Each structure stands twice: as structure tokens, then as C-alpha cells.
Short mmCIF file of C-alpha atoms in Angstrom, two decimals:
data_model
loop_
_atom_site.label_atom_id
_atom_site.label_comp_id
_atom_site.label_asym_id
_atom_site.label_seq_id
_atom_site.Cartn_x
_atom_site.Cartn_y
_atom_site.Cartn_z
CA MET R 11 0.00 0.00 0.00
CA SER R 12 1.35 3.38 -0.93
CA ALA R 13 1.20 6.35 1.41
CA ARG R 14 0.60 8.77 -1.46
CA ARG R 15 -2.43 10.95 -1.29
CA VAL R 16 -4.94 9.72 -3.79
CA ALA R 17 -8.05 11.32 -5.20
CA PRO R 18 -11.23 10.23 -3.42
CA LEU R 19 -13.12 7.45 -5.15
CA VAL R 20 -16.28 9.51 -5.15
CA PRO R 21 -15.41 13.14 -5.81
CA THR R 22 -17.86 15.65 -4.39
CA LEU R 23 -19.56 16.93 -7.50
CA PRO R 24 -22.74 18.96 -7.58
CA VAL R 25 -25.77 16.66 -7.48
CA VAL R 26 -27.49 16.69 -10.87
CA PRO R 27 -30.25 14.36 -12.07
CA VAL R 28 -29.78 12.29 -15.21
CA GLU R 29 -30.90 14.39 -18.16
CA ALA R 30 -34.17 14.15 -20.06
CA PHE R 31 -33.14 12.24 -23.20
CA GLU R 32 -34.90 12.20 -26.55
CA PRO R 33 -37.64 9.50 -26.35
CA PRO R 34 -38.05 6.65 -26.77
CA TYR R 35 -35.75 5.16 -24.13
CA TYR R 36 -36.25 2.87 -21.13
CA ALA R 37 -36.44 3.48 -17.40
CA ALA R 38 -36.16 0.73 -14.76
CA VAL R 39 -37.66 1.96 -11.49
CA PHE R 40 -36.45 -0.08 -8.52
CA THR R 41 -38.06 0.80 -5.19
CA THR R 42 -36.84 -0.85 -2.00
CA VAL R 43 -37.24 -1.20 1.73
CA ARG R 44 -34.01 -2.56 3.17
CA THR R 45 -33.47 -5.00 6.02
CA LEU R 46 -31.29 -4.35 9.05
CA ASP R 47 -28.51 -6.55 7.62
CA GLN R 48 -26.75 -4.38 5.08
CA SER R 49 -23.31 -5.98 5.29
CA GLU R 50 -21.45 -5.61 1.97
CA TYR R 51 -24.42 -3.82 0.40
CA GLY R 52 -22.43 -0.60 -0.11
CA GLU R 53 -19.48 -2.28 -1.82
CA THR R 54 -21.70 -4.41 -4.05
CA SER R 55 -23.86 -1.44 -4.99
CA ALA R 56 -20.81 0.70 -5.87
CA TYR R 57 -19.33 -2.16 -7.91
CA LEU R 58 -22.55 -2.71 -9.89
CA GLU R 59 -22.84 1.03 -10.51
CA GLU R 60 -19.47 0.84 -12.27
CA LEU R 61 -20.25 -2.44 -14.04
CA VAL R 62 -23.47 -1.18 -15.64
CA LYS R 63 -21.49 1.57 -17.40
CA ASP R 64 -20.03 -1.14 -19.68
CA VAL R 65 -23.48 -2.02 -21.04
CA PRO R 66 -23.89 -0.46 -24.51
CA GLY R 67 -26.95 1.78 -24.39
CA TYR R 68 -26.73 2.50 -20.65
CA LEU R 69 -27.65 6.17 -20.18
CA GLY R 70 -27.37 6.83 -16.45
CA MET R 71 -28.81 6.28 -12.99
CA ASP R 72 -30.50 8.38 -10.32
CA HIS R 73 -30.78 7.28 -6.71
CA ALA R 74 -32.53 8.70 -3.65
CA GLN R 75 -32.74 7.17 -0.19
CA THR R 76 -34.93 8.39 2.64
CA PRO R 77 -33.09 7.51 5.89
CA GLY R 78 -34.96 4.60 7.42
CA GLY R 79 -37.48 4.68 4.59
CA LEU R 80 -37.82 4.05 0.87
CA GLY R 81 -34.97 3.91 -1.59
CA ILE R 82 -35.60 4.55 -5.28
CA THR R 83 -33.08 3.83 -8.03
CA VAL R 84 -33.97 4.67 -11.63
CA SER R 85 -31.68 3.36 -14.37
CA TYR R 86 -32.02 4.62 -17.93
CA PHE R 87 -31.24 2.62 -21.08
CA ARG R 88 -31.47 3.49 -24.77
CA ASP R 89 -33.42 0.35 -25.75
CA ALA R 90 -34.82 -3.00 -24.63
CA ASP R 91 -31.65 -4.85 -25.72
CA ALA R 92 -29.52 -2.81 -23.32
CA LEU R 93 -31.93 -3.60 -20.51
CA THR R 94 -31.88 -7.30 -21.32
CA GLU R 95 -28.09 -7.33 -21.31
CA TRP R 96 -28.04 -5.75 -17.85
CA ARG R 97 -30.85 -7.92 -16.49
CA THR R 98 -29.05 -11.12 -17.51
CA ASP R 99 -25.52 -10.04 -16.49
CA VAL R 100 -24.06 -12.84 -14.36
CA GLU R 101 -22.70 -10.61 -11.59
CA HIS R 102 -25.89 -8.56 -11.54
CA ARG R 103 -27.96 -11.73 -11.18
CA ALA R 104 -25.82 -12.91 -8.29
CA ALA R 105 -26.36 -9.54 -6.57
CA GLN R 106 -30.12 -9.76 -7.17
CA GLN R 107 -30.18 -13.16 -5.52
CA ARG R 108 -28.21 -11.89 -2.54
CA GLY R 109 -30.54 -8.89 -2.34
CA ARG R 110 -33.54 -11.19 -1.91
CA ALA R 111 -31.69 -13.35 0.61
CA GLN R 112 -30.24 -10.54 2.71
CA TRP R 113 -30.62 -6.84 1.86
CA TYR R 114 -34.26 -6.29 0.88
CA GLU R 115 -37.34 -6.52 3.01
CA THR R 116 -39.47 -5.75 -0.03
CA TYR R 117 -39.01 -4.24 -3.46
CA THR R 118 -40.84 -3.47 -6.67
CA LEU R 119 -39.45 -3.16 -10.18
CA HIS R 120 -41.26 -1.29 -12.93
CA VAL R 121 -39.71 -1.41 -16.41
CA ALA R 122 -41.11 1.30 -18.65
CA LYS R 123 -40.66 2.91 -22.06
CA VAL R 124 -40.28 6.67 -21.80
CA GLU R 125 -42.63 8.50 -24.16
CA ARG R 126 -42.11 12.08 -23.02
CA SER R 127 -39.50 13.89 -20.97
CA ARG R 128 -38.36 17.34 -20.00
CA GLY R 129 -35.87 19.05 -17.81
CA PHE R 130 -35.64 22.35 -15.99
CA THR R 131 -32.59 24.13 -14.63
CA ARG R 132 -32.75 27.44 -12.83
CA ALA R 133 -31.23 30.33 -14.79
CA GLU R 134 -27.85 31.41 -13.43
CA VAL R 135 -28.49 35.09 -14.03
CA PRO R 136 -29.89 36.95 -11.00
CA GLN R 137 -33.27 38.47 -11.65
CA GLY R 138 -33.47 42.12 -10.65
CA PRO R 139 -36.39 44.50 -10.97
CA THR R 140 -36.87 45.83 -14.46
CA VAL R 141 -37.40 49.52 -15.07
CA GLY R 142 -40.35 50.17 -17.32
CA MET D 22 -58.70 25.80 18.46
CA SER D 23 -59.51 22.77 20.59
CA ALA D 24 -57.07 21.38 23.12
CA ARG D 25 -58.21 17.82 22.43
CA ARG D 26 -55.57 15.32 21.47
CA VAL D 27 -55.95 14.46 17.82
CA ALA D 28 -54.55 11.66 15.73
CA PRO D 29 -51.38 12.65 13.88
CA LEU D 30 -51.98 13.72 10.26
CA VAL D 31 -49.41 11.19 9.08
CA PRO D 32 -49.82 7.99 11.08
CA THR D 33 -46.67 5.90 11.39
CA LEU D 34 -47.38 2.98 9.12
CA PRO D 35 -44.81 0.50 7.86
CA VAL D 36 -43.13 1.85 4.74
CA VAL D 37 -44.23 -0.16 1.72
CA PRO D 38 -43.61 0.62 -1.96
CA VAL D 39 -46.51 0.97 -4.37
CA GLU D 40 -47.26 -2.50 -5.73
CA ALA D 41 -46.29 -3.90 -9.13
CA PHE D 42 -49.55 -3.57 -11.08
CA GLU D 43 -50.60 -5.52 -14.15
CA PRO D 44 -49.09 -3.74 -17.21
CA PRO D 45 -49.69 -1.60 -19.09
CA TYR D 46 -49.83 1.43 -16.81
CA TYR D 47 -47.95 4.70 -16.61
CA ALA D 48 -45.16 5.97 -14.37
CA ALA D 49 -44.16 9.62 -14.06
CA VAL D 50 -40.61 9.85 -12.66
CA PHE D 51 -39.90 13.29 -11.21
CA THR D 52 -36.31 13.81 -10.02
CA THR D 53 -35.35 17.02 -8.25
CA VAL D 54 -32.64 19.04 -6.61
CA ARG D 55 -34.22 21.58 -4.30
CA THR D 56 -33.18 25.16 -3.54
CA LEU D 57 -32.52 26.54 -0.07
CA ASP D 58 -35.91 28.31 -0.06
CA GLN D 59 -38.42 25.59 0.81
CA SER D 60 -41.03 27.78 2.47
CA GLU D 61 -44.52 26.27 2.06
CA TYR D 62 -43.11 23.34 0.06
CA GLY D 63 -44.18 20.80 2.68
CA GLU D 64 -47.76 22.03 2.92
CA THR D 65 -48.16 22.25 -0.86
CA SER D 66 -46.67 18.83 -1.39
CA ALA D 67 -48.95 17.23 1.23
CA TYR D 68 -51.97 18.98 -0.28
CA LEU D 69 -51.18 17.80 -3.82
CA GLU D 70 -50.61 14.27 -2.54
CA GLU D 71 -54.21 14.28 -1.34
CA LEU D 72 -55.55 16.05 -4.43
CA VAL D 73 -54.12 13.52 -6.88
CA LYS D 74 -56.11 10.76 -5.18
CA ASP D 75 -59.24 12.27 -6.77
CA VAL D 76 -57.91 11.61 -10.29
CA PRO D 77 -59.66 8.51 -11.72
CA GLY D 78 -56.94 6.02 -12.62
CA TYR D 79 -54.41 7.27 -10.07
CA LEU D 80 -52.65 4.20 -8.64
CA GLY D 81 -50.20 5.51 -6.08
CA MET D 82 -46.96 7.35 -5.41
CA ASP D 83 -43.50 6.49 -4.06
CA HIS D 84 -41.10 9.11 -2.78
CA ALA D 85 -37.50 9.03 -1.59
CA GLN D 86 -35.32 11.96 -0.56
CA THR D 87 -31.60 11.84 0.12
CA PRO D 88 -30.87 14.54 2.72
CA GLY D 89 -29.13 17.37 0.87
CA GLY D 90 -29.27 15.37 -2.35
CA LEU D 91 -31.69 14.05 -4.94
CA GLY D 92 -35.39 13.59 -4.44
CA ILE D 93 -37.31 11.11 -6.59
CA THR D 94 -41.10 10.92 -6.76
CA VAL D 95 -42.73 8.27 -8.93
CA SER D 96 -46.48 8.54 -9.54
CA TYR D 97 -48.39 5.67 -11.11
CA PHE D 98 -51.49 6.01 -13.30
CA ARG D 99 -53.65 3.44 -15.08
CA ASP D 100 -53.59 5.22 -18.46
CA ALA D 101 -52.57 8.31 -20.42
CA ASP D 102 -55.92 10.02 -19.77
CA ALA D 103 -55.37 9.88 -16.02
CA LEU D 104 -51.92 11.41 -16.47
CA THR D 105 -53.32 14.17 -18.69
CA GLU D 106 -55.99 15.00 -16.14
CA TRP D 107 -53.35 15.37 -13.42
CA ARG D 108 -50.90 17.27 -15.63
CA THR D 109 -53.52 19.86 -16.52
CA ASP D 110 -55.09 20.20 -13.05
CA VAL D 111 -55.27 23.91 -12.24
CA GLU D 112 -53.88 23.63 -8.70
CA HIS D 113 -51.16 21.25 -9.83
CA ARG D 114 -50.14 23.68 -12.60
CA ALA D 115 -49.93 26.55 -10.11
CA ALA D 116 -47.68 24.41 -7.89
CA GLN D 117 -45.47 23.50 -10.88
CA GLN D 118 -45.03 27.19 -11.66
CA ARG D 119 -44.13 27.96 -8.06
CA GLY D 120 -41.72 25.03 -8.07
CA ARG D 121 -39.81 26.53 -10.98
CA ALA D 122 -39.86 29.98 -9.38
CA GLN D 123 -38.89 28.93 -5.86
CA TRP D 124 -38.40 25.30 -4.82
CA TYR D 125 -36.38 23.57 -7.54
CA GLU D 126 -32.80 24.16 -8.57
CA THR D 127 -33.21 21.58 -11.30
CA TYR D 128 -35.53 18.73 -12.16
CA THR D 129 -36.26 16.13 -14.80
CA LEU D 130 -39.55 14.46 -15.65
CA HIS D 131 -39.73 11.14 -17.50
CA VAL D 132 -43.21 9.90 -18.42
CA ALA D 133 -43.17 6.21 -19.29
CA LYS D 134 -45.47 3.29 -20.10
CA VAL D 135 -44.76 0.31 -17.87
CA GLU D 136 -44.30 -2.88 -19.88
CA ARG D 137 -43.13 -5.26 -17.15
CA SER D 138 -43.21 -5.25 -13.36
CA ARG D 139 -42.63 -7.48 -10.40
CA GLY D 140 -42.54 -7.34 -6.65
CA PHE D 141 -40.76 -9.19 -3.88
CA THR D 142 -41.61 -9.42 -0.21
CA ARG D 143 -39.56 -11.36 2.29
CA ALA D 144 -41.34 -14.42 3.62
CA GLU D 145 -42.62 -14.02 7.19
CA VAL D 146 -41.76 -17.58 8.12
CA PRO D 147 -38.35 -18.03 9.70
CA GLN D 148 -36.10 -20.33 7.73
CA GLY D 149 -34.48 -23.01 9.83
CA PRO D 150 -32.14 -25.78 8.72
CA THR D 151 -33.86 -28.68 7.07
CA VAL D 152 -33.15 -32.22 8.07
CA GLY D 153 -32.43 -34.40 5.07
#
């Protein structure tokens, strides 16, 4: 192990949602309630988040977690083939199985084709009073 | 104002995700980063959450909020007509406008038709070793 200072694995970037892409594309909505036994969940989750980036057609992922409450992860894919590739990935399947055995009290998965999307970002320019 | 003890507005129920319905149905995924000015956001949000229940075809809503991070709200509707009714609701539109003016730094909306869904709930029965 080197004593060099290294960049943090997760740099602190501004939080920004995945963009609104041009439809059609796919969204996989995964909503969970977790158990008390979360050992190795964090590592596995971080590993899968890197792994999915290798799937051609993967567009991005948003995640929100209410402390002690619901977690929602939405993954976006360009087409059904990309989704199928991720769903059947061997390491992903092993993690799913472990999730049912250990990490999740309950979950739902909704796989959906996006028909319409839009984004909003606040204008950077300060709005002052206008003089008529 | 009465001094009687009243039931809390939000009873503490177990957290459970909206179920996996029989496809097709619609999901509206609304992902946000909020501003520092959240005055009246809570009241408006709670009010709208009641109001949407009057829309025929409304199926339910899941919400997760990472403290200081992303918020994701997913609303489920039976069909496109139900979604249109909610999107064009006068009070909902007013809240959307206020959201852009005050509450949201940035957001994305993805409206999608659910093609496939499934749910998992941990079995209640304890699993002991089996004797072969």
C-alpha cells in the first residue's frame, strides 16, 4: 500500500439528475425497503454502478434514499436490448439473488418505455427588478 | 382551536412501496434538486398528494429523498388520460409554476409506459435448517 495521497473514489460533485433524453428510451424503477442486515451492500452497490457503465446503451442512474425509509433507483437505457443485457448479467444476477436473501425486506421493479420527458434548470443570471 | 388530542396527520405505518400492477400502466418519474428556499413546500406537497387521489386512474406514489441530495417521486397512473388530467389540473399547474420559481434548482420528468413489473416481499416464516 502506498502512502501517497490519492483522489477520493467519489469526488464531491454537484448533485445533478440524469438528463431528459430524446424519447423513446427505457427506465427501470427499482423501489426498495431494506433489512437491518446491510453488510457488503455498499461495496456491491458501488461495484454494480461501475459495471453497468459497460453495457452499450446504458444512459445513467438516479438514486434517492430516505433515511430509514424508501430507496428509489432509476436506471435509464437506450433500448430493450440494453436492458436485457443488464438484467441477464451474471454478476448482476448474483447480486439480485443476494438482495432477496439478505438486503431487501421488499421491493418493486417497474420497467417502462419513456414517451415524453423534459428538464428544468434554474437560470444562473440573477433576476433584478426591471425599469419600465 | 380545541385542546383535544388528535390523531397525527401522518400515522406511522410500515413503509411499503406501491405495488407492481398488471401492465400496461404509466409511471411519471420526477427527479429534483431543491433550492434553499423551501417555504410552504411541505404544505403544498402534502396537499397535492391528497388532491391527486381524486384523479380517476391514479394508482399511487412512491417518494425518496436523500438529505441534501436528490429527491425522486414516482407517480403511477392506469392510463394516459389519467396522467393528462393530473398534468392539466389547475392547482397542480400553479404548484409547478411555483416550483420553478422557488423550490427547484433543477428537475427532470420522465413519463413512461410500464411494460413489465414485479414485486418481492420477504417471507414471514423463519427459515431453519432442514433435516435431510
